[in-house]
Amino acid sequence: MVILIVSLISTTSKKESEVIADAKSINNTIIPRPLTYKENDGKFIINKDTTIFIKGKDDEETAEIAKIAEYLKEKLKASTGYDFNISKNEIEKQNYIYLTTVNSESTLGDEGYNITITSDGAKIVANKPEGLFRGIQTLRQLLPPEIDSSKLVNDIEWSIKSSKIYDKPEYSYRGLMIDVARHFFTEEEIKKQIDIAAQYKINRVHLHLTDDQGWRIEIKKYPDLTIIGGSTEVGSGPGGYYTQEQFKSIVQYAVDRYIEIIPEVDMPGHTNAALASYGFLNPDGKRKPLYTGTDVGFSTLMTDSEKTYEFIEDVVKEISQISPSKYFHMGGDEADSTKKEDYNYFVGRVSKIVEKYGKIPIGWDPIDTAPEINSSVILQNWKDSNEDARKKNMNMIISIASKAYLDMKYNENVPTYGLNWAGYIPIETAYDWDPTDFAPRNLVLGIEAPLWTETIDNVENMEFMIYPRLLGYAEIGWTPKSERTWNEYKIRLEKQGAKMEYEGINYYKDNIIWKNQ
Ligand code: ACM
């Protein structure tokens, strides 16, 4: 037998031998891969009498953990049919799921957690409720994939192997961006994506709320932004926008999943929808026509007009009042119709307006090249060199288009929509890189995968572009580079297919991963 394996390895390519070794070391299917996972003998079986016990360091924390317990209970309800009891009492000796922040290890940080599964129960300990929420996502993945069925599943043992997990993230920023400006997506459609992303420990969802083709957030002082600017989209569809109440509801839904919603108002370019809504934003005082094509770089706000800055201040103020995020994304990309010196002045001035309303500005490159921009601004690096950001010690979010753009096709033929200007991004290319390939570790806040929607006009197509690549981006953000290899990842990814099926996600079933499709 030994001889057989040795000869097999020696006659196969290095890659194949790595697969053999990696496949052997797999003993869980969790994505993102936890820092340590150790399996023990035995298993814990969940049944109708299982109780979720909760205990925080004080009453306020216990109340927060109670909400997490409710979320877990709801997630497990449809498939199991169980209506778990949630209890603040001392935990019983058996049949418990215990969520607690008491006696945690401080090294776990805000999002880390420890899980101990024995035949008696499952215990998750974290410093913060946020860490318990992340740990619950791991717990869900330890159960059979049928747990995510929306229908009752009979004749199944809801068991989890005895194990010990210690886990915490590499990067604090792990994001998904959705462009709701080129095509509009409703509140419910965005919430669904937030809920799916949360299970892979994504903790930021950036909404690209304005662009040439649409303005998607109600601004009370300027109703025409949405009445006119929100009235269409690429391809001349009906468009749409979020009322402030709807935006707040999205934010709260995300907060309940420990996800921060980051609003973006793109400027000074990508502003035709605003220019079409208000004449005072244009040099001739007249509204521009609405635009439903897909060109970029043709629009600009007037960088030398005080009316422009009054408008921006009003917009930043209203959005900041309904957005609890510490960040405000001010765009700054592809301002091809703005002279460079005007661009520099504009982004410098707008960054100060954003800071006045208590927010940290984020901008796409080339915002870092403006002399007025300094390390109080975060660069979202998508295309250009980040040399200036490095010199200025600016923090960065890495979204390099050729690696992280979810609107790029998987390959020449798949799908029929999507773009390829940054190349094709197969699942392996999406996974097999690290933010430190592009920037020094000490400046990297994390990673974000943007979905631009010029060619994407419905949720099925949106999901096809996002999944399964987002799982890879989630792992790049969570799991240190040294703990990740494609050959091992792809085996775990294959197993995640069943979960995505049960959740009704329209993912790309690439036959490189899912054989016999
Ligand atoms: C971008 O893709 N224009 C940031």
Coordinates of C-alpha atoms and ligand atoms in Angstrom, one line a residue:
M1 CA 0.0 0.0 0.0
V2 CA 2.8 2.4 1.0
I3 CA 4.7 1.5 -2.1
L4 CA 1.6 2.1 -4.2
I5 CA 1.1 5.6 -2.8
V6 CA 4.7 6.5 -3.1
S7 CA 4.8 5.4 -6.8
L8 CA 1.5 7.2 -7.4
I9 CA 2.9 10.4 -6.0
S10 CA 6.2 10.1 -7.8
T11 CA 4.5 9.5 -11.2
T12 CA 2.0 12.3 -10.9
S13 CA 2.6 16.0 -11.3
K14 CA 3.4 18.1 -8.2
K15 CA -0.1 19.6 -8.3
E16 CA -1.8 16.2 -8.1
S17 CA 0.4 15.0 -5.3
E18 CA -0.5 18.2 -3.4
V19 CA -4.2 17.4 -3.9
I20 CA -3.7 14.0 -2.4
A21 CA -2.0 15.4 0.7
D22 CA -4.5 18.3 1.0
A23 CA -7.5 16.0 0.6
K24 CA -6.2 13.9 3.5
S25 CA -5.8 16.8 5.8
I26 CA -9.4 18.0 5.2
N27 CA -11.6 17.3 8.2
N28 CA -14.1 20.1 7.9
T29 CA -15.9 22.0 5.1
I30 CA -16.0 25.4 6.8
I31 CA -15.6 28.5 4.7
P32 CA -13.8 30.7 5.6
R33 CA -11.3 28.2 6.9
P34 CA -11.0 28.5 10.7
L35 CA -7.6 29.1 12.2
T36 CA -7.6 25.9 14.1
Y37 CA -10.0 22.9 14.0
K38 CA -9.4 19.8 16.0
E39 CA -11.8 16.9 15.8
N40 CA -12.5 14.6 18.7
D41 CA -14.4 11.3 19.2
G42 CA -18.1 11.6 19.6
K43 CA -20.9 13.9 18.4
F44 CA -23.5 16.3 19.6
I45 CA -27.0 15.7 18.4
I46 CA -29.5 18.6 18.3
N47 CA -33.1 17.6 19.0
K48 CA -36.3 19.4 20.0
D49 CA -35.3 19.6 23.6
T50 CA -32.0 21.4 22.9
T51 CA -31.9 24.7 24.8
I52 CA -29.9 27.8 23.7
F53 CA -28.4 29.3 26.9
I54 CA -27.1 32.8 26.8
K55 CA -24.9 34.8 29.2
G56 CA -23.3 38.2 28.7
K57 CA -20.9 40.1 30.9
D58 CA -23.8 42.4 31.9
D59 CA -27.6 42.7 31.2
E60 CA -27.1 44.8 28.1
E61 CA -24.8 42.2 26.6
T62 CA -27.1 39.4 27.5
A63 CA -29.9 41.2 25.7
E64 CA -27.7 41.5 22.6
I65 CA -26.8 37.8 22.8
A66 CA -30.5 37.0 23.1
K67 CA -31.1 38.6 19.7
I68 CA -28.3 36.4 18.3
A69 CA -29.9 33.4 19.8
E70 CA -33.2 34.3 18.2
Y71 CA -31.5 34.6 14.8
L72 CA -29.9 31.2 15.3
K73 CA -33.2 29.7 16.3
E74 CA -34.9 31.1 13.2
K75 CA -32.1 29.8 11.0
L76 CA -32.5 26.3 12.3
K77 CA -36.3 26.2 12.5
A78 CA -37.5 25.5 9.0
S79 CA -35.5 22.4 8.3
T80 CA -35.5 20.9 11.9
G81 CA -39.0 22.0 12.8
Y82 CA -37.7 22.7 16.3
D83 CA -38.7 25.7 18.3
F84 CA -35.7 26.0 20.7
N85 CA -36.1 27.4 24.2
I86 CA -33.8 30.4 24.8
S87 CA -32.7 30.6 28.5
K88 CA -30.7 33.0 30.7
N89 CA -30.5 30.3 33.4
E90 CA -27.3 28.5 34.4
I91 CA -26.6 26.0 31.6
E92 CA -27.7 22.5 32.1
K93 CA -25.3 19.6 31.9
Q94 CA -26.6 18.3 28.6
N95 CA -28.2 19.2 25.3
Y96 CA -27.2 22.8 25.2
I97 CA -26.1 25.4 22.8
Y98 CA -24.3 27.9 25.0
L99 CA -23.5 31.4 23.8
T100 CA -21.4 33.5 26.1
T101 CA -19.0 36.3 26.5
V102 CA -18.0 35.3 30.0
N103 CA -14.4 34.1 30.6
S104 CA -13.3 34.7 27.0
E105 CA -9.8 35.1 25.8
S106 CA -8.9 38.7 25.0
T107 CA -6.7 37.6 22.1
L108 CA -10.0 36.8 20.3
G109 CA -10.5 40.5 19.5
D110 CA -14.0 41.7 18.4
E111 CA -14.8 38.9 16.0
G112 CA -13.0 35.9 17.2
Y113 CA -14.6 32.9 19.0
N114 CA -13.9 29.5 20.5
I115 CA -16.2 26.6 19.9
T116 CA -16.2 23.4 21.9
I117 CA -18.5 20.6 20.8
T118 CA -18.8 17.6 23.0
S119 CA -21.6 14.9 23.2
D120 CA -23.2 17.2 25.8
G121 CA -23.5 20.3 23.7
A122 CA -22.0 23.2 21.8
K123 CA -20.4 26.1 23.6
I124 CA -19.3 29.3 21.8
V125 CA -17.3 31.8 23.7
A126 CA -16.3 35.2 22.4
N127 CA -15.2 38.6 23.7
K128 CA -18.0 40.4 22.0
P129 CA -21.5 39.4 20.8
E130 CA -20.1 40.0 17.3
G131 CA -17.7 37.1 17.8
L132 CA -20.6 34.9 18.9
F133 CA -22.5 35.9 15.7
R134 CA -19.4 34.9 13.6
G135 CA -19.1 31.6 15.6
I136 CA -22.8 30.8 14.9
Q137 CA -22.0 30.9 11.2
T138 CA -19.4 28.2 11.8
L139 CA -21.8 26.2 13.9
R140 CA -24.4 26.3 11.0
Q141 CA -21.7 24.9 8.7
L142 CA -20.9 22.1 11.0
L143 CA -24.4 20.7 10.7
P144 CA -25.5 18.6 7.7
P145 CA -26.2 20.9 4.7
E146 CA -29.9 20.0 4.8
I147 CA -30.0 22.4 7.8
D148 CA -30.4 25.2 5.3
S149 CA -33.5 23.7 3.6
S150 CA -36.5 25.9 3.7
K151 CA -38.7 22.8 4.1
L152 CA -38.9 20.4 7.0
V153 CA -36.3 17.5 6.7
N154 CA -37.3 14.2 8.3
D155 CA -35.1 11.1 8.8
I156 CA -31.9 13.0 9.4
E157 CA -29.6 13.1 12.4
W158 CA -28.8 16.7 13.2
S159 CA -25.3 15.9 14.5
I160 CA -22.1 17.8 14.9
K161 CA -18.8 16.0 15.3
S162 CA -17.1 16.7 18.6
S163 CA -14.4 19.3 18.0
K164 CA -12.6 22.3 19.2
I165 CA -12.2 25.5 17.1
Y166 CA -10.2 28.6 17.7
D167 CA -10.9 31.3 15.1
K168 CA -10.4 35.0 14.4
P169 CA -10.0 37.1 11.2
E170 CA -6.9 38.2 9.5
Y171 CA -8.5 41.4 8.2
S172 CA -11.1 43.7 9.9
Y173 CA -12.7 44.7 6.6
R174 CA -14.3 42.0 4.4
G175 CA -16.6 43.5 2.0
L176 CA -19.1 43.1 -0.8
M177 CA -20.1 46.0 -3.0
I178 CA -23.3 46.2 -5.0
D179 CA -23.9 48.9 -7.6
V180 CA -27.6 49.7 -7.3
A181 CA -27.2 52.8 -9.6
R182 CA -26.7 51.1 -13.0
H183 CA -29.6 48.8 -12.3
F184 CA -31.7 49.2 -9.3
F185 CA -32.3 46.4 -6.8
T186 CA -35.0 46.5 -4.2
E187 CA -34.7 46.6 -0.4
E188 CA -35.7 43.0 -0.2
E189 CA -33.2 41.9 -2.9
I190 CA -30.4 43.6 -1.1
K191 CA -31.4 42.2 2.2
K192 CA -31.3 38.7 0.8
Q193 CA -27.7 39.2 -0.4
I194 CA -26.8 40.6 3.0
D195 CA -28.2 37.6 4.7
I196 CA -26.3 35.2 2.5
A197 CA -23.0 37.1 2.8
A198 CA -23.2 37.1 6.6
Q199 CA -22.9 33.4 6.7
Y200 CA -19.4 33.7 5.2
K201 CA -18.5 36.3 7.8
I202 CA -18.6 39.2 5.4
N203 CA -18.8 42.3 7.6
R204 CA -19.2 45.3 5.2
V205 CA -21.7 45.8 2.4
H206 CA -20.9 48.9 0.3
L207 CA -23.8 50.3 -1.7
H208 CA -22.8 52.3 -4.8
L209 CA -25.9 54.6 -4.5
T210 CA -25.3 57.1 -7.3
D211 CA -23.9 57.1 -10.8
D212 CA -24.6 58.6 -14.2
Q213 CA -27.6 56.3 -14.7
G214 CA -29.4 56.7 -11.4
W215 CA -29.6 58.4 -8.0
R216 CA -31.0 55.8 -5.5
I217 CA -31.2 57.4 -2.1
E218 CA -33.9 59.9 -1.1
I219 CA -32.5 63.3 -0.1
K220 CA -35.3 65.3 1.4
K221 CA -33.9 68.7 0.5
Y222 CA -33.5 67.7 -3.1
P223 CA -36.5 65.5 -4.1
D224 CA -35.8 65.6 -7.8
L225 CA -32.6 63.6 -7.3
T226 CA -34.9 60.5 -6.9
I227 CA -38.0 61.7 -8.8
I228 CA -36.0 62.5 -11.9
G229 CA -32.5 61.0 -11.2
G230 CA -33.9 57.8 -9.9
S231 CA -36.5 57.3 -12.6
T232 CA -34.5 55.1 -15.0
E233 CA -31.4 52.9 -15.3
V234 CA -29.2 51.3 -17.9
G235 CA -31.3 50.1 -20.8
S236 CA -34.1 52.6 -19.8
G237 CA -35.9 50.4 -17.3
P238 CA -37.9 52.1 -14.5
G239 CA -35.1 52.4 -12.0
G240 CA -36.1 53.1 -8.5
Y241 CA -34.7 54.4 -5.2
Y242 CA -34.6 53.8 -1.4
T243 CA -36.6 56.1 0.7
Q244 CA -34.7 57.1 3.8
E245 CA -36.9 54.7 5.8
Q246 CA -36.0 51.9 3.5
F247 CA -32.3 52.7 3.7
K248 CA -32.6 52.7 7.5
S249 CA -34.3 49.3 7.3
I250 CA -31.5 47.9 5.2
V251 CA -29.0 49.3 7.6
Q252 CA -30.8 47.8 10.6
Y253 CA -31.1 44.4 8.8
A254 CA -27.3 44.5 8.3
V255 CA -26.6 45.7 11.8
D256 CA -28.5 42.7 13.1
R257 CA -26.0 40.5 11.1
Y258 CA -23.0 42.5 12.3
I259 CA -22.6 44.0 8.9
E260 CA -21.8 47.7 8.3
I261 CA -23.5 49.3 5.3
I262 CA -21.2 51.8 3.6
P263 CA -23.0 54.4 1.5
E264 CA -21.3 55.8 -1.6
V265 CA -22.1 59.0 -3.5
D266 CA -19.7 59.0 -6.4
M267 CA -18.2 62.4 -7.4
P268 CA -17.1 64.5 -9.2
G269 CA -17.5 62.2 -12.2
H270 CA -20.3 59.6 -12.4
T271 CA -22.8 62.3 -11.6
N272 CA -25.1 62.6 -14.6
A273 CA -28.2 61.6 -12.6
A274 CA -27.6 64.5 -10.3
L275 CA -26.9 66.9 -13.2
A276 CA -30.1 65.7 -14.8
S277 CA -32.1 66.4 -11.7
Y278 CA -31.0 70.0 -10.9
G279 CA -30.0 72.7 -13.3
F280 CA -28.1 74.7 -10.7
L281 CA -25.4 71.9 -10.8
N282 CA -24.7 72.7 -14.5
P283 CA -22.7 75.6 -16.0
D284 CA -25.7 76.7 -18.2
G285 CA -28.2 76.3 -15.3
K286 CA -30.2 73.7 -17.3
R287 CA -30.8 70.1 -16.5
K288 CA -28.8 67.5 -18.5
P289 CA -30.7 64.7 -20.2
L290 CA -31.0 61.4 -18.3
Y291 CA -28.5 58.8 -19.4
T292 CA -29.2 55.1 -19.8
G293 CA -26.1 53.9 -21.6
T294 CA -22.9 52.4 -20.2
D295 CA -20.1 55.0 -21.1
V296 CA -18.0 56.4 -18.2
G297 CA -16.0 59.6 -17.7
F298 CA -18.3 62.1 -19.4
S299 CA -19.9 63.9 -16.4
T300 CA -18.5 66.2 -13.8
L301 CA -19.8 68.4 -11.0
M302 CA -18.6 72.0 -11.3
T303 CA -15.6 72.1 -9.0
D304 CA -15.4 75.9 -8.9
S305 CA -19.0 76.5 -7.9
E306 CA -20.0 77.1 -4.3
K307 CA -23.5 75.8 -5.1
T308 CA -21.8 72.4 -5.8
Y309 CA -20.3 72.3 -2.3
E310 CA -23.5 73.5 -0.6
F311 CA -25.3 70.6 -2.4
I312 CA -22.7 68.1 -1.4
E313 CA -22.7 69.2 2.2
D314 CA -26.5 68.9 2.3
V315 CA -26.3 65.4 0.8
V316 CA -23.5 64.2 3.1
K317 CA -25.3 65.6 6.1
E318 CA -28.6 63.8 5.3
I319 CA -27.0 60.5 4.5
S320 CA -24.7 60.7 7.6
Q321 CA -27.8 61.2 9.8
I322 CA -29.2 57.9 8.7
S323 CA -26.0 56.0 8.3
P324 CA -24.3 54.7 11.4
S325 CA -21.2 53.5 9.5
K326 CA -18.0 55.3 10.4
Y327 CA -17.3 55.5 6.7
F328 CA -18.6 57.6 3.8
H329 CA -17.5 56.6 0.3
M330 CA -17.0 59.7 -1.9
G331 CA -16.2 57.9 -5.1
G332 CA -13.4 59.8 -7.0
D333 CA -13.0 57.3 -9.8
E334 CA -12.9 58.0 -13.6
A335 CA -13.4 61.7 -13.4
D336 CA -12.1 62.0 -17.0
S337 CA -14.0 65.2 -17.6
T338 CA -12.5 67.0 -14.6
K339 CA -9.1 68.7 -15.0
K340 CA -6.6 67.1 -12.7
E341 CA -6.0 70.3 -10.7
D342 CA -9.8 70.7 -10.3
Y343 CA -10.1 67.1 -9.3
N344 CA -7.4 67.6 -6.6
Y345 CA -9.1 70.6 -5.2
F346 CA -12.5 69.0 -5.3
V347 CA -11.6 65.7 -3.6
G348 CA -9.6 67.6 -0.9
R349 CA -12.5 69.8 -0.1
V350 CA -15.1 67.1 -0.2
S351 CA -13.0 64.9 2.1
K352 CA -13.2 67.7 4.7
I353 CA -17.0 67.9 4.3
V354 CA -17.2 64.2 5.0
E355 CA -15.0 64.5 8.0
K356 CA -17.1 67.4 9.3
Y357 CA -20.0 65.0 9.5
G358 CA -18.0 62.6 11.6
K359 CA -17.2 60.1 8.9
I360 CA -14.0 58.6 7.5
P361 CA -13.8 59.3 3.8
I362 CA -13.1 56.3 1.4
G363 CA -12.2 57.0 -2.3
W364 CA -11.3 55.0 -5.3
D365 CA -8.0 55.6 -6.9
P366 CA -6.6 57.9 -8.1
I367 CA -7.9 59.8 -5.0
D368 CA -4.5 59.1 -3.3
T369 CA -2.7 61.2 -6.0
A370 CA -4.4 64.4 -4.9
P371 CA -2.0 66.5 -2.8
E372 CA -4.9 67.5 -0.5
I373 CA -5.6 63.9 0.4
N374 CA -3.8 62.4 3.3
S375 CA -3.8 59.4 5.7
S376 CA -7.2 60.4 7.1
V377 CA -8.7 59.1 3.9
I378 CA -8.9 55.4 2.9
L379 CA -8.0 54.3 -0.6
Q380 CA -10.1 51.7 -2.3
N381 CA -7.6 50.4 -4.7
W382 CA -9.1 49.0 -7.9
K383 CA -6.8 49.8 -10.8
D384 CA -3.9 52.2 -10.5
S385 CA -0.7 52.0 -8.6
N386 CA -1.2 52.8 -4.9
E387 CA 2.2 54.4 -4.7
D388 CA 1.0 57.7 -3.4
A389 CA -1.2 56.0 -0.8
R390 CA 1.9 54.1 0.4
K391 CA 4.0 57.2 0.6
K392 CA 1.2 58.9 2.6
N393 CA 0.6 55.9 4.9
M394 CA -3.0 55.7 3.8
N395 CA -5.0 52.6 4.8
M396 CA -6.3 50.6 1.9
I397 CA -9.1 48.3 0.9
I398 CA -8.0 46.0 -1.9
S399 CA -10.4 45.5 -4.8
I400 CA -8.0 45.0 -7.7
A401 CA -10.3 44.6 -10.7
S402 CA -8.5 41.7 -12.3
K403 CA -8.9 39.7 -9.1
A404 CA -11.9 41.0 -7.2
Y405 CA -14.5 42.4 -9.7
L406 CA -17.6 40.2 -9.5
D407 CA -18.9 41.6 -12.8
M408 CA -16.1 40.0 -14.8
K409 CA -17.1 36.8 -16.5
Y410 CA -15.8 33.5 -15.3
N411 CA -14.5 32.6 -18.7
E412 CA -15.1 33.4 -22.4
N413 CA -18.5 31.7 -22.5
V414 CA -19.8 32.0 -19.0
P415 CA -22.1 33.8 -18.4
T416 CA -23.6 35.5 -21.5
Y417 CA -23.7 38.8 -19.6
G418 CA -20.9 40.3 -17.5
L419 CA -17.8 42.1 -18.7
N420 CA -14.2 41.2 -19.4
W421 CA -12.2 44.5 -19.6
A422 CA -10.2 43.4 -16.5
G423 CA -9.9 39.8 -17.8
Y424 CA -11.9 36.7 -17.0
I425 CA -12.0 35.7 -13.3
P426 CA -12.5 32.0 -12.9
I427 CA -13.1 30.7 -9.3
E428 CA -9.5 29.8 -8.9
T429 CA -8.2 33.3 -10.0
A430 CA -10.7 34.9 -7.6
Y431 CA -9.4 32.8 -4.7
D432 CA -5.7 32.4 -5.4
W433 CA -4.2 35.8 -4.4
D434 CA -3.7 37.9 -1.3
P435 CA -4.1 41.6 -0.5
T436 CA -0.4 41.7 0.4
D437 CA 0.3 41.0 -3.3
F438 CA -0.7 44.6 -3.8
A439 CA 0.0 46.6 -0.7
P440 CA 2.1 46.3 2.5
R441 CA 0.3 44.4 5.3
N442 CA 0.3 47.2 7.8
L443 CA -1.7 49.5 5.4
V444 CA -4.3 46.9 4.3
L445 CA -7.6 47.1 6.1
G446 CA -9.0 44.3 4.1
I447 CA -10.6 43.3 0.9
E448 CA -13.8 44.1 -1.0
A449 CA -15.4 42.4 -4.0
P450 CA -17.5 44.9 -6.1
L451 CA -20.4 43.9 -8.3
W452 CA -20.9 46.6 -11.0
T453 CA -24.3 46.1 -12.6
E454 CA -24.1 47.6 -16.1
T455 CA -25.0 44.1 -17.5
I456 CA -26.8 42.7 -14.5
D457 CA -30.5 43.5 -14.2
N458 CA -32.0 40.7 -12.0
V459 CA -31.2 38.9 -8.8
E460 CA -30.6 35.5 -10.5
N461 CA -27.8 37.0 -12.6
M462 CA -26.5 38.9 -9.6
E463 CA -26.2 35.7 -7.6
F464 CA -24.6 33.9 -10.5
M465 CA -21.8 36.5 -10.6
I466 CA -21.4 36.7 -6.8
Y467 CA -21.5 33.0 -5.9
P468 CA -19.4 31.0 -5.5
R469 CA -16.6 33.7 -5.9
L470 CA -17.7 35.6 -2.7
L471 CA -16.8 32.6 -0.6
G472 CA -13.3 32.8 -1.8
Y473 CA -13.1 36.5 -1.1
A474 CA -14.5 36.0 2.3
E475 CA -11.8 33.4 3.0
I476 CA -9.0 35.7 1.7
G477 CA -10.3 38.3 4.2
W478 CA -10.6 36.0 7.1
T479 CA -8.0 33.3 6.8
P480 CA -4.2 34.1 6.9
K481 CA -2.4 33.6 3.6
S482 CA -0.2 30.9 5.2
E483 CA -3.3 28.8 6.0
R484 CA -4.8 28.8 2.5
T485 CA -4.2 26.8 -0.6
W486 CA -6.4 26.5 -3.7
N487 CA -6.2 22.7 -3.7
E488 CA -7.5 22.4 -0.2
Y489 CA -10.1 25.2 -0.6
K490 CA -11.7 23.7 -3.7
I491 CA -12.6 20.5 -1.8
R492 CA -14.3 22.5 0.9
L493 CA -16.0 24.6 -1.8
E494 CA -17.4 21.5 -3.5
K495 CA -19.0 20.5 -0.2
Q496 CA -20.5 24.0 0.2
G497 CA -22.5 23.5 -3.1
A498 CA -25.1 21.4 -1.2
K499 CA -25.6 24.3 1.2
M500 CA -26.0 26.8 -1.6
E501 CA -28.5 24.4 -3.3
Y502 CA -30.6 24.2 -0.1
E503 CA -30.5 28.0 0.3
G504 CA -31.7 28.4 -3.3
I505 CA -28.7 30.5 -4.4
N506 CA -28.2 30.6 -8.1
Y507 CA -24.4 30.0 -8.1
Y508 CA -22.2 29.0 -11.0
K509 CA -21.8 25.3 -10.8
D510 CA -18.4 25.2 -12.5
N511 CA -17.6 21.6 -13.5
I512 CA -14.0 22.2 -12.4
I513 CA -15.4 22.1 -8.8
W514 CA -18.7 20.3 -9.2
K515 CA -18.0 17.3 -11.3
N516 CA -20.8 15.6 -13.2
Q517 CA -22.8 18.8 -13.5
Ligands
ACM1 C1 -14.5 51.7 -10.9 O1 -14.5 50.5 -11.3 N1 -14.8 52.6 -11.7 C2 -14.1 52.0 -9.5

